[in-house]
XYZ file of C-alpha atoms in Angstrom:
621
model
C 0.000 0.000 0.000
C 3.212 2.337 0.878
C 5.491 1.659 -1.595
C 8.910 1.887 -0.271
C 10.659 2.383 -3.918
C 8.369 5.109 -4.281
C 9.083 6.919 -1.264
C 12.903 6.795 -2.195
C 12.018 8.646 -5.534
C 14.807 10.567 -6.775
C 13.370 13.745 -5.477
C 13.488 12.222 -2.003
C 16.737 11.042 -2.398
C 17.538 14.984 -3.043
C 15.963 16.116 0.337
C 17.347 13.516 2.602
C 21.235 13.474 1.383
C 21.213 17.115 2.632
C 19.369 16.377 6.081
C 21.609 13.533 6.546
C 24.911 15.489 6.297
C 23.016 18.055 8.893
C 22.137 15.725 11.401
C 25.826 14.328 11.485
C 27.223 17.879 11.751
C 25.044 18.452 14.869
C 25.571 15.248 16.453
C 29.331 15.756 16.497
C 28.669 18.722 18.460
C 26.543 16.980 21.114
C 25.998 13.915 23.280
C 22.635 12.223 22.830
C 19.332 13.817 24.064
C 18.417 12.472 27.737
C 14.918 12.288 28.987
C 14.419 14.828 31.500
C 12.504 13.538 34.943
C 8.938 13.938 35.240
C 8.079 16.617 37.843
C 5.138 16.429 40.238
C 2.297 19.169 40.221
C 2.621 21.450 43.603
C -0.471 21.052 45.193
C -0.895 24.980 45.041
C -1.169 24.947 41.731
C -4.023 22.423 41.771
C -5.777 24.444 44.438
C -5.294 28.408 42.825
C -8.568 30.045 42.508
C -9.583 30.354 39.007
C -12.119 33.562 37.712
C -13.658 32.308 34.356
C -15.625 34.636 31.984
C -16.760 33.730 28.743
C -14.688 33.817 25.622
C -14.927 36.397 23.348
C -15.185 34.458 20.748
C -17.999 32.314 22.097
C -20.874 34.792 20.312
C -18.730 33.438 16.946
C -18.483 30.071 17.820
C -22.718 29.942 18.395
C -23.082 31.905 15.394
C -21.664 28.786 13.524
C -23.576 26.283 15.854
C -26.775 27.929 18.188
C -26.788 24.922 19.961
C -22.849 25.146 21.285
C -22.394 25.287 24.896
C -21.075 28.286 26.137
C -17.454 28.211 26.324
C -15.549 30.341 28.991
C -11.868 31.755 29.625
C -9.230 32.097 32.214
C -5.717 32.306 32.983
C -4.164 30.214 35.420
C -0.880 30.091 37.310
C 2.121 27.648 36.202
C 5.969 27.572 37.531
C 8.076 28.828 34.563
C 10.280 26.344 34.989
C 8.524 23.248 36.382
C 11.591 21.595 37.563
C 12.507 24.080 39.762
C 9.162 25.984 40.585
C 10.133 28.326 43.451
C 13.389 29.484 41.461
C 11.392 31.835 38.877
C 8.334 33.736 38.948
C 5.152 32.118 38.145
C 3.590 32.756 34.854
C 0.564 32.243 33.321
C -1.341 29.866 30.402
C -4.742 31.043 28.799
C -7.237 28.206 28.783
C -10.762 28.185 27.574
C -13.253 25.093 28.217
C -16.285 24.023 28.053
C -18.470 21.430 29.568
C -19.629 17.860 27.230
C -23.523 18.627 26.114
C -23.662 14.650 26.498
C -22.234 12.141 27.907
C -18.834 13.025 28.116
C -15.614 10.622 27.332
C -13.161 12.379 28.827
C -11.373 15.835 28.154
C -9.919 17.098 24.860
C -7.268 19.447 23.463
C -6.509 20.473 20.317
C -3.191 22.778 18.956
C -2.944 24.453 15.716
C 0.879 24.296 14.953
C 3.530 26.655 14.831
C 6.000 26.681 17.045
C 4.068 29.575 18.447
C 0.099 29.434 17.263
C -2.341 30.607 19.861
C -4.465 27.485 20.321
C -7.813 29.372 22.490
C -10.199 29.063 19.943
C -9.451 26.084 18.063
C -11.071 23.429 19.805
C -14.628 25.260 19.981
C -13.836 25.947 16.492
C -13.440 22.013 15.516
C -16.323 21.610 17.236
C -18.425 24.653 15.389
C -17.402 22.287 12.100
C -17.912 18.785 13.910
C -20.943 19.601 16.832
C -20.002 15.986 18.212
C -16.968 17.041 19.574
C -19.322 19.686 22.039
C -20.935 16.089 22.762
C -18.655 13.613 23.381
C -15.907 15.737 25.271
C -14.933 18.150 28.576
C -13.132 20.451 25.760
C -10.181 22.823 26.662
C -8.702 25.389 24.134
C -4.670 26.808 25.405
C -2.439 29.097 24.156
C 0.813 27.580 24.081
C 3.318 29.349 27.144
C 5.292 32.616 25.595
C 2.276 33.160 22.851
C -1.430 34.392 22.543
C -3.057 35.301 25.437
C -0.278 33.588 28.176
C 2.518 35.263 29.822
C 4.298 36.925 26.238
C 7.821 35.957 25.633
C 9.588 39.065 24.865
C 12.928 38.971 22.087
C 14.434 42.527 23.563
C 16.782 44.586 21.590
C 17.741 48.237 21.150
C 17.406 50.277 18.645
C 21.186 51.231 18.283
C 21.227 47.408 17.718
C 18.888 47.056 14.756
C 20.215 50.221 13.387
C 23.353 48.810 12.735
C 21.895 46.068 11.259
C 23.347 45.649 6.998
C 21.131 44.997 5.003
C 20.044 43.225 1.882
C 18.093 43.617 -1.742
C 17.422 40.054 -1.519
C 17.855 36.897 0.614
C 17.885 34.517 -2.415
C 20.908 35.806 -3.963
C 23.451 34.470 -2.312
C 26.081 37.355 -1.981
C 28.826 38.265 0.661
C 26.413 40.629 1.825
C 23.659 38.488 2.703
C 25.763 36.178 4.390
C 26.703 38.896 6.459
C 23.170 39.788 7.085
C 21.983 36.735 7.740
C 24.542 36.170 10.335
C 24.165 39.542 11.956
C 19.849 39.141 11.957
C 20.489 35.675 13.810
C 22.647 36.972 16.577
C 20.466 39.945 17.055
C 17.262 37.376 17.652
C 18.783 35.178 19.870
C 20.176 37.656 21.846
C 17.013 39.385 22.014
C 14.881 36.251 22.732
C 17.556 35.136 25.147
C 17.342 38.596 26.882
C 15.040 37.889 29.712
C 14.843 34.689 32.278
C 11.406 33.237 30.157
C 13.559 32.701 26.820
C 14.867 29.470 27.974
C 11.259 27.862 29.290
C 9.516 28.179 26.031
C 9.911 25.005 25.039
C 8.116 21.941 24.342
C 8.903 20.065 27.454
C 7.839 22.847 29.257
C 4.478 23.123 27.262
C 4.094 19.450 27.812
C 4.279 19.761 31.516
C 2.096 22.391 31.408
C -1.100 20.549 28.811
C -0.705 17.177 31.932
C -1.536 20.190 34.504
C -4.351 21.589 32.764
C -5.565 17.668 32.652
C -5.024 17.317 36.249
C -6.768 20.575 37.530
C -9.866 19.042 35.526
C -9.255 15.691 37.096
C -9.137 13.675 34.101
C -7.799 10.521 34.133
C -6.115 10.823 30.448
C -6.214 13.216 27.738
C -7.276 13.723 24.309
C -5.771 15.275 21.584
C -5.936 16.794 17.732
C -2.775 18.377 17.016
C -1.887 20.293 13.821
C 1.965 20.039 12.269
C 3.816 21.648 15.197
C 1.146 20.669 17.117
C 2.471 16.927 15.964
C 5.511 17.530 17.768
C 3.962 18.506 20.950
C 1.934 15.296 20.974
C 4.264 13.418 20.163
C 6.649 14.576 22.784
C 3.491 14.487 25.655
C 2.809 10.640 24.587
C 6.622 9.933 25.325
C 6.317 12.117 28.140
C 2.785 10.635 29.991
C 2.237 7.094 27.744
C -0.568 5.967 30.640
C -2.373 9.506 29.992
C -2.827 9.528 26.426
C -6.346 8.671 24.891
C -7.629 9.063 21.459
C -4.285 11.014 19.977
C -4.933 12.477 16.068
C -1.585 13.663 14.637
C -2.239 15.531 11.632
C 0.163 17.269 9.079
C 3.215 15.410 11.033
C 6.693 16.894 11.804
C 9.306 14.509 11.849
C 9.157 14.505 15.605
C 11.186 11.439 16.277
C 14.523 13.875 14.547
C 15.748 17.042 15.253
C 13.851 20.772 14.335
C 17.292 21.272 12.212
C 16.177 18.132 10.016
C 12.573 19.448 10.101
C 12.973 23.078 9.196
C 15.765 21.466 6.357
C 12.800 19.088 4.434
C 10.447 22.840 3.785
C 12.807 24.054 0.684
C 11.798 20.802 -1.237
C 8.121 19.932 0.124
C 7.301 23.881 -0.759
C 9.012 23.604 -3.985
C 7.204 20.409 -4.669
C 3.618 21.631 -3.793
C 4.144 24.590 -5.581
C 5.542 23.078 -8.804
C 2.843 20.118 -8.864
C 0.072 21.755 -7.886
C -0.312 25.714 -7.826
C 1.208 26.264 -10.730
C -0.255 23.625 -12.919
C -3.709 24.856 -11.593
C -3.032 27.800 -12.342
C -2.406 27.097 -15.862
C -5.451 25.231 -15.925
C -7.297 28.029 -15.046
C -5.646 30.557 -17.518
C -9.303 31.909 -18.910
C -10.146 32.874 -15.693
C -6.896 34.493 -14.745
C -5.661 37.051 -16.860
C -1.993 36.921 -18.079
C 0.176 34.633 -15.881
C 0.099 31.815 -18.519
C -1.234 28.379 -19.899
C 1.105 26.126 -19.213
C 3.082 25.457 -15.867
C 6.288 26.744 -17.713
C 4.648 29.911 -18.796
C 3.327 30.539 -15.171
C 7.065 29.821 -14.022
C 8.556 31.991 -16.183
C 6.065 34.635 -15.707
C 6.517 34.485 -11.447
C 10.349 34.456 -11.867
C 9.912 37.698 -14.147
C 7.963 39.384 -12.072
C 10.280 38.526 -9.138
C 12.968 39.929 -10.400
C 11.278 43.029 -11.641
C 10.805 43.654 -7.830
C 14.458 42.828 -6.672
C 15.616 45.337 -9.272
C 13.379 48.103 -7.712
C 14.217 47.378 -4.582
C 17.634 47.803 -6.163
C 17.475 50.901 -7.294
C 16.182 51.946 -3.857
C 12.460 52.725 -5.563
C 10.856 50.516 -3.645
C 10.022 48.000 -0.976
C 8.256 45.768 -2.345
C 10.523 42.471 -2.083
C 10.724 39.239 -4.259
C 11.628 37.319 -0.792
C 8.268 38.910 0.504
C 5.849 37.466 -2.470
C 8.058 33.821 -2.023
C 6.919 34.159 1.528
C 3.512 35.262 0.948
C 2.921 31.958 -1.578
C 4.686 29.546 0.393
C 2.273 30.464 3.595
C -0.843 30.424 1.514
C -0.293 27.370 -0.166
C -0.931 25.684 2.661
C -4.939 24.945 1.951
C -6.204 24.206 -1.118
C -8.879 26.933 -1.488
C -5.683 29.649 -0.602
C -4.493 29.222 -3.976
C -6.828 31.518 -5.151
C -5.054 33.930 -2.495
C -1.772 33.120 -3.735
C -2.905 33.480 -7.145
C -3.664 37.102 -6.327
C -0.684 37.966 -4.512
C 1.028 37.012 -7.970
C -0.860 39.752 -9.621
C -0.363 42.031 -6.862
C 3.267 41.820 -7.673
C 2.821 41.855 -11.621
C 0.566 45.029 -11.307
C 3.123 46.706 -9.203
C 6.181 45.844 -11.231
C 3.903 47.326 -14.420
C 2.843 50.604 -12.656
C 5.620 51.117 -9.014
C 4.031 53.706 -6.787
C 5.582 56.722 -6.024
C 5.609 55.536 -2.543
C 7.189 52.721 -3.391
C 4.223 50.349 -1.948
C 1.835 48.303 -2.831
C -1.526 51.037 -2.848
C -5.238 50.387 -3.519
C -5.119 50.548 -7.010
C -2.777 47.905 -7.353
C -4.784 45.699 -4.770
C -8.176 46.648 -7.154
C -6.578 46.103 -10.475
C -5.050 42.164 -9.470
C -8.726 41.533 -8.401
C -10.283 42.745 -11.200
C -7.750 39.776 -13.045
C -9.412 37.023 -11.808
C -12.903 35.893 -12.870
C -15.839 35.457 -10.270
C -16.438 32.309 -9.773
C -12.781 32.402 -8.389
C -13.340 35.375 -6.620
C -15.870 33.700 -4.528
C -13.104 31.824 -2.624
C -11.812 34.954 -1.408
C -13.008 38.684 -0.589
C -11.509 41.852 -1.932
C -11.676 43.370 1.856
C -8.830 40.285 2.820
C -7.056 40.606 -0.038
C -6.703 44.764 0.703
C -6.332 43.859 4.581
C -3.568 41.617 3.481
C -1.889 44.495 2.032
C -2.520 47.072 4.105
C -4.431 48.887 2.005
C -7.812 49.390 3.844
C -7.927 51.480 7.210
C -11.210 49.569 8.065
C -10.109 46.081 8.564
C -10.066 44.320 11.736
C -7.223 43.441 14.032
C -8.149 39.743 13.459
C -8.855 40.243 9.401
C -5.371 41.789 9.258
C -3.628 39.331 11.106
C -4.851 36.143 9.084
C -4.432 37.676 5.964
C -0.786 39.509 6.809
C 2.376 36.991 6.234
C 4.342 37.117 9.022
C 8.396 36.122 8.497
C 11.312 36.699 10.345
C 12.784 39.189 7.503
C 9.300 41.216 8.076
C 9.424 40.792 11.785
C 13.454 42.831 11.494
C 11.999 45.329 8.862
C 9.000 46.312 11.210
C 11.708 46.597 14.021
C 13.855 48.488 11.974
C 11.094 50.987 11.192
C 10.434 51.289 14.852
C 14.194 52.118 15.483
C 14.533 54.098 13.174
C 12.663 56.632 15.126
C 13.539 56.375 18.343
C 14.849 59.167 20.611
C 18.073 57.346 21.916
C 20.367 54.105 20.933
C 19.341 52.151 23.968
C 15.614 52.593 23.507
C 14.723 49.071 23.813
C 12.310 47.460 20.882
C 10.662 44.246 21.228
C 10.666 41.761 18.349
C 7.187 39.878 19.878
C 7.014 36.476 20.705
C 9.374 34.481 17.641
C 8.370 30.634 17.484
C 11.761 29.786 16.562
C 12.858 29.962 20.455
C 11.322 26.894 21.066
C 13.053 25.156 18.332
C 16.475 26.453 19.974
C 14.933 25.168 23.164
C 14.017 21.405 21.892
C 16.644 19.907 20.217
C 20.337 20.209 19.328
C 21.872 22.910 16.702
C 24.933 22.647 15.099
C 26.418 26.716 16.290
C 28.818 27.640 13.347
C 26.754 29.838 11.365
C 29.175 28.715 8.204
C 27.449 25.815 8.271
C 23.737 26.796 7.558
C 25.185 29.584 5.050
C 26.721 26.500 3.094
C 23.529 24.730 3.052
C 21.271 28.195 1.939
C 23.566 28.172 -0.852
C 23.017 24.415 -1.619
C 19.647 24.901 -1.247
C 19.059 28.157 -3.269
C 20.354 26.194 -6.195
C 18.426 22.862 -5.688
C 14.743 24.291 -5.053
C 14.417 27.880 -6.451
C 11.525 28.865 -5.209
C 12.360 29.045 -1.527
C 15.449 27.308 -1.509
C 17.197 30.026 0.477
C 14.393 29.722 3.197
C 15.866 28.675 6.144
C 19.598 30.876 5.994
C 21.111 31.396 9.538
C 18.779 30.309 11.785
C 19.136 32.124 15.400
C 19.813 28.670 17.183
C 23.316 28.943 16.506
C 23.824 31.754 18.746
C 21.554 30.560 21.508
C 23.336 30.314 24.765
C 20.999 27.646 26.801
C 20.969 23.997 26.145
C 18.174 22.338 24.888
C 15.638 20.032 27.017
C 15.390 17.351 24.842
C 14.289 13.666 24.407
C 14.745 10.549 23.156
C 11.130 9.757 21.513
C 10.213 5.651 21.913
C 6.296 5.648 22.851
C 7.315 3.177 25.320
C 3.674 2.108 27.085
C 1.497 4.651 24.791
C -1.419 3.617 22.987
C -1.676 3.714 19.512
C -2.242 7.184 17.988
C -3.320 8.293 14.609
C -1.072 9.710 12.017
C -2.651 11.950 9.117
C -1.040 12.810 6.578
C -1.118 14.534 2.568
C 1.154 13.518 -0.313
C 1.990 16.726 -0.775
C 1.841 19.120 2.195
C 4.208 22.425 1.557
C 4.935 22.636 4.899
C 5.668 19.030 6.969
C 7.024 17.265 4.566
C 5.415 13.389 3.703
C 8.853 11.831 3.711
C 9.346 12.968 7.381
C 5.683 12.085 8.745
C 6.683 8.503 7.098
C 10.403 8.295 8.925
C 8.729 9.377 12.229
C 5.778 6.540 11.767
C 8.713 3.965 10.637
C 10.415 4.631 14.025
C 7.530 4.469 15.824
C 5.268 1.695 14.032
C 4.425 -0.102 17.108
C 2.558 3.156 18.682
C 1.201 4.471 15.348
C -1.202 4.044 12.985
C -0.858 5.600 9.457
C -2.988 7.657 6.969
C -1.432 8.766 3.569
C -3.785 10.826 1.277
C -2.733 10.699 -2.064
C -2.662 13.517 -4.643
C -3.554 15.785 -1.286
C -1.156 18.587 -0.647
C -2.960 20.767 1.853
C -1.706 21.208 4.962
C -4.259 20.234 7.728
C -6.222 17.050 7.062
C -8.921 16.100 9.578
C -11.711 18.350 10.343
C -13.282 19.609 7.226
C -10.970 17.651 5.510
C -10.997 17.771 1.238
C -10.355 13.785 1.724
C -13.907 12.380 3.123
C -11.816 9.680 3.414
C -9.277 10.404 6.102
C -12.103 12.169 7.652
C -14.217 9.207 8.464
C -11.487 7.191 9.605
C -10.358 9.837 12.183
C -14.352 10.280 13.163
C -14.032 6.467 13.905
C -10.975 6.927 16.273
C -11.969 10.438 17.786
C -15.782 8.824 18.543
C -15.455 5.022 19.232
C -11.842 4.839 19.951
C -11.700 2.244 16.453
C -8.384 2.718 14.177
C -7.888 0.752 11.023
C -5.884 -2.297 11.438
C -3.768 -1.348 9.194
C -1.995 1.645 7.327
C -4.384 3.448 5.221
C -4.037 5.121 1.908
C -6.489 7.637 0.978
C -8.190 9.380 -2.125
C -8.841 13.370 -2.225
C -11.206 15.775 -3.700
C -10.605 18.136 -6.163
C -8.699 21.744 -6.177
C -11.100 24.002 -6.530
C -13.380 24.790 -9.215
C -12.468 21.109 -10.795
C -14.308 18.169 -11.580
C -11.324 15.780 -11.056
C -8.760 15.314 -9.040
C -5.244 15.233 -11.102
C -2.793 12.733 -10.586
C 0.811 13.810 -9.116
C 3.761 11.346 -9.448
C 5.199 11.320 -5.450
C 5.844 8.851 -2.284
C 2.373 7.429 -2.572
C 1.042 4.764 -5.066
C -1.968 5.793 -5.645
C -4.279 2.920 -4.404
C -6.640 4.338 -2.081
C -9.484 2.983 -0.120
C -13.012 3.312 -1.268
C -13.566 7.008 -1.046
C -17.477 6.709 1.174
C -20.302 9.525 0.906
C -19.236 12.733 2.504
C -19.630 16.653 2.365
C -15.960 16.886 1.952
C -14.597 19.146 -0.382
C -17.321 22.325 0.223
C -16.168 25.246 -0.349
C -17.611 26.871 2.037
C -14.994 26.766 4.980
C -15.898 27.105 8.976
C -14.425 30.949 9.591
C -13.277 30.508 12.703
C -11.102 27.355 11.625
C -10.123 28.913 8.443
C -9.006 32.063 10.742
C -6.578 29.500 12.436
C -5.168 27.952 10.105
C -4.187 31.187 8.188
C -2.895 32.908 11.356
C -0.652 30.048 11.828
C 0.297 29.917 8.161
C 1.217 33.472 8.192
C 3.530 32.926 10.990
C 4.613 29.894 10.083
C 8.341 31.419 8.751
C 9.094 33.772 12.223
């Protein structure tokens, strides 16, 4: 059913040789990870008085489903270090929850990925889209410690410092300069992220610690969980963590949590690259009388995105403007992420193309250029999107809301030191201190192992950069090779866990399939596997476009029933298609009777959708 020849495809074989060679560089560097102790819960934790309200986003969440029981918010009280909780101030984790309308099986949790996505909502949201989850479970939304609504981490530097910061026309060429950039933006963040005490407890384990308190203060006996891509990881890491605690575990859009973040962050050049070239663009060709001049074929499209690219670089060039080719990569790597977002990235492409034809005086994108890219694309595919996102996304409406502009906004590390930069740039003394927000890449430097001579990465941008070139150049200097603490890691086994279910597409941009299938391989004993083939969106159950993969994880989630044995699944179409079109990759294409479902409307929960594109958009910081 999972072909092993066709997992080692020559395109694989390109991806892995790479991560290999990283992983030995880093192990040289380090002894093997060693399971930290499990610390008990101080009782005063357990007994803290807890003030609940209700959620503001409970009024959405019965708009979507009347019949939803009210769900209500607080913040409670956890050590920031929970081996040593009297050594450091307390902190605090925002929780929402709300009570099983039935009989209820036990509690559930849900994360939407990141490192770093705020969490809150997203199990009232799952439910909004599947009302037996309000049924069948105690249900508790969290933000992750250091993000959302809990105790902020703070990356703290000074203006003098970004000031001083060189700077580059573009991360993808590969120059002296933006080595030296790179290198200089990666001290600055893990200085700044390192500045304060908190820096070095964002972290998985410490997350982990903190999801088995939330199920003690509710007295459950064991918890369930849907995690999302990062949120993979953190299950992962709690079933190795608490085996006798874990219940009905879905694991959907999987890291490769049994390796390293290095090794994780290293697979996104190619599986972006492939989604892109395989899917997007080829759709987009498809679909050239209802898009207006980007092409008919997949090479045309290519050639016209690389065109308009470098139109942009060689703007940016000349110093008349700021609107980068890195940025629109960015922007299309985050929204290809779900299947109806290619419409979104589809737009962003004109964006670009109607800049390069007419720059602004300002040297940004403006409302005419937001109008005119709409106006490009016909409306039956306009109904997949709204013109008030796509302006929000571009700043180019003073009416849209803080949430509206932060689902739609991309969010990457190079945008996170420009905004910084801006804020330096007018402050009243060197020292003023600027904070760079919460960055999701401290708990990477936090979790595992990184290899700390920044010639290394540079080699492998430049490797990269020529091998995928599209976002080859992605990854750079990350800011784990300056960080000073050592990381709390582990050894993953699933020794005494139950089996969990892994999800995953053919094709996903962003966790790569190759590394969802080395993680199950490692850990067949405690897993159960679900490939979707010809799927490359990046979130699976829940509204998923395979009705497929959704009934078998209804089965598991409801009646505790897995398959007894790996699964491969078919998809639905990309939007506005009749078919689904075949792409040659790890999976062989023999999929289990696809039963009657509602997968594949277009119509998407908002309050899910809203997740999944605020963790998209921050899913390079």
């Amino acid at each position: 059913m999972l072909s092993p020849r066709k997992i080692a495809t020559a395109a694989a074989v390109a991806l892995v040789v790479p991560l290999l060679t990283a992983t030995t560089a880093i192990s040289a560097s380090a002894a093997g990870p060693k399971d930290p102790p499990v610390p008990s819960i101080p009782q005063r934790y357990l007994d803290q008085p807890i003030t609940w309200s209700v959620c503001s986003f409970d009024a959405a969440v019965k708009r979507l489903y009347p019949q939803a029981p009210t769900t209500n918010c607080a913040k409670v009280k956890v050590p920031m270090d929970w081996a040593h909780p009297d050594a450091h101030p307390d902190i605090e984790v925002a929780i929402s929850h709300s009570k099983a309308t039935g009989t209820s099986k036990g509690l559930m949790t849900t994360n939407p990925g990141g490192p770093g996505g705020a969490g809150l909502s997203l199990s009232a949201a799952l439910a909004a889209e599947k009302p037996q989850l309000f049924s069948d479970f105690d249900l508790v939304g969290f933000d992750p410690r250091g993000f959302g609504q809990s105790t902020p981490l703070q990356c703290i530097t000074t203006a003098e410092a970004l000031n001083a910061l060189p700077v580059t026309p573009d991360y993808k060429e590969r120059t002296k300069l933006t080595h030296q950039v790179e290198v200089a933006e990666a001290k600055l963040q893990a200085d700044a992220c390192a500045a304060t005490e908190y820096g070095q407890f964002v972290s998985s384990q410490q997350t982990v610690y903190d999801m088995d308190f939330v199920r003690a203060l509710f007295k459950a006996r064991q918890l369930n969980f849907i995690g999302y891509s990062y949120g993979t990881w953190l299950g992962g890491w709690y079933a190795d963590t608490y085996p006798s605690r874990v219940g009905r575990f879905v694991l959907d859009s999987n890291m490769d949590w049994t390796h390293t973040q290095w090794d994780n962050v290293n697979f996104d050049p190619f599986s972006g690259q492939r989604r892109r070239d395989t899917q997007l663009f080829p759709w987009i060709a498809r679909h050239a009388d209802q898009i207006t001049g980007l092409g008919k074929t997949p090479a045309q499209v290519t050639a016209k995105y690389n065109g308009i690219r470098a139109s942009l670089t060689t703007l940016v060039k000349a110093g008349e403007s700021s609107v980068r080719g890195d940025d629109l990569d960015g922007k299309i790597y985050s929204a290809i992420y779900g299947n109806t977002r290619f419409i979104r990235a589809t737009l962003d492409i004109l964006v670009a193309d109607e800049f390069a034809k007419a720059p602004s005086d300002s040297g940004e994108v403006e409302l005419g250029h937001v109008d005119r890219a709409w106006a490009r694309l016909a409306p039956n595919l306009q109904a997949y999107d709204t013109l008030a996102a796509l302006r929000a996304r571009y700043g180019v409406s003073a009416t849209a809301s803080a949430d509206l502009k932060a689902a739609t906004q991309v969010d990457s590390m190079k945008s996170v030191i420009a905004d910084a930069r801006a804020v330096a740039a007018k402050a009243t003394s060197g020292d003023q201190p600027v904070n760079l927000g919460a960055i999701g890449t401290t708990v990477r430097c936090n979790d595992t192992a990184w290899n700390k001579d920044p010639k290394f990465y540079l080699k492998e941008a430049d490797k990269m950069a020529k091998k995928y070139d599209f976002f080859g150049y992605m990854n750079g200097v990350p800011m784990c090779a300056f960080w000073k603490y050592a990381p709390q890691d582990r050894t993953l086994d699933l020794k005494g866990s139950p089996r969990m279910l892994m999800v995953q597409g053919e094709l996903d941009p962003a966790t790569s399939y190759e590394g969802a299938w080395r993680t199950h391989t490692d850990t067949s004993a405690a897993t159960r596997f679900v490939a979707i083939d010809d799927e490359g969106q990046h979130g699976q159950y829940v509204g998923s476009a395979s009705s497929c993969a959704e009934a078998i994880g209804d089965k598991f989630v409801f009646t505790g029933e897995l398959p007894g044995k790996n699964q491969v699944c078919g998809t639905t179409p990309l939007p506005e298609e009749l078919s689904v079109y075949p792409v040659r990759g790890p999976v062989d294409g023999k999929s289990v009777h696809l039963p009657k479902s509602k997968a594949g409307n277009t119509k998407v929960n908002p309050l899910l959708q809203q997740a999944i594109d605020t963790v998209a958009a921050s899913a390079l910081r």
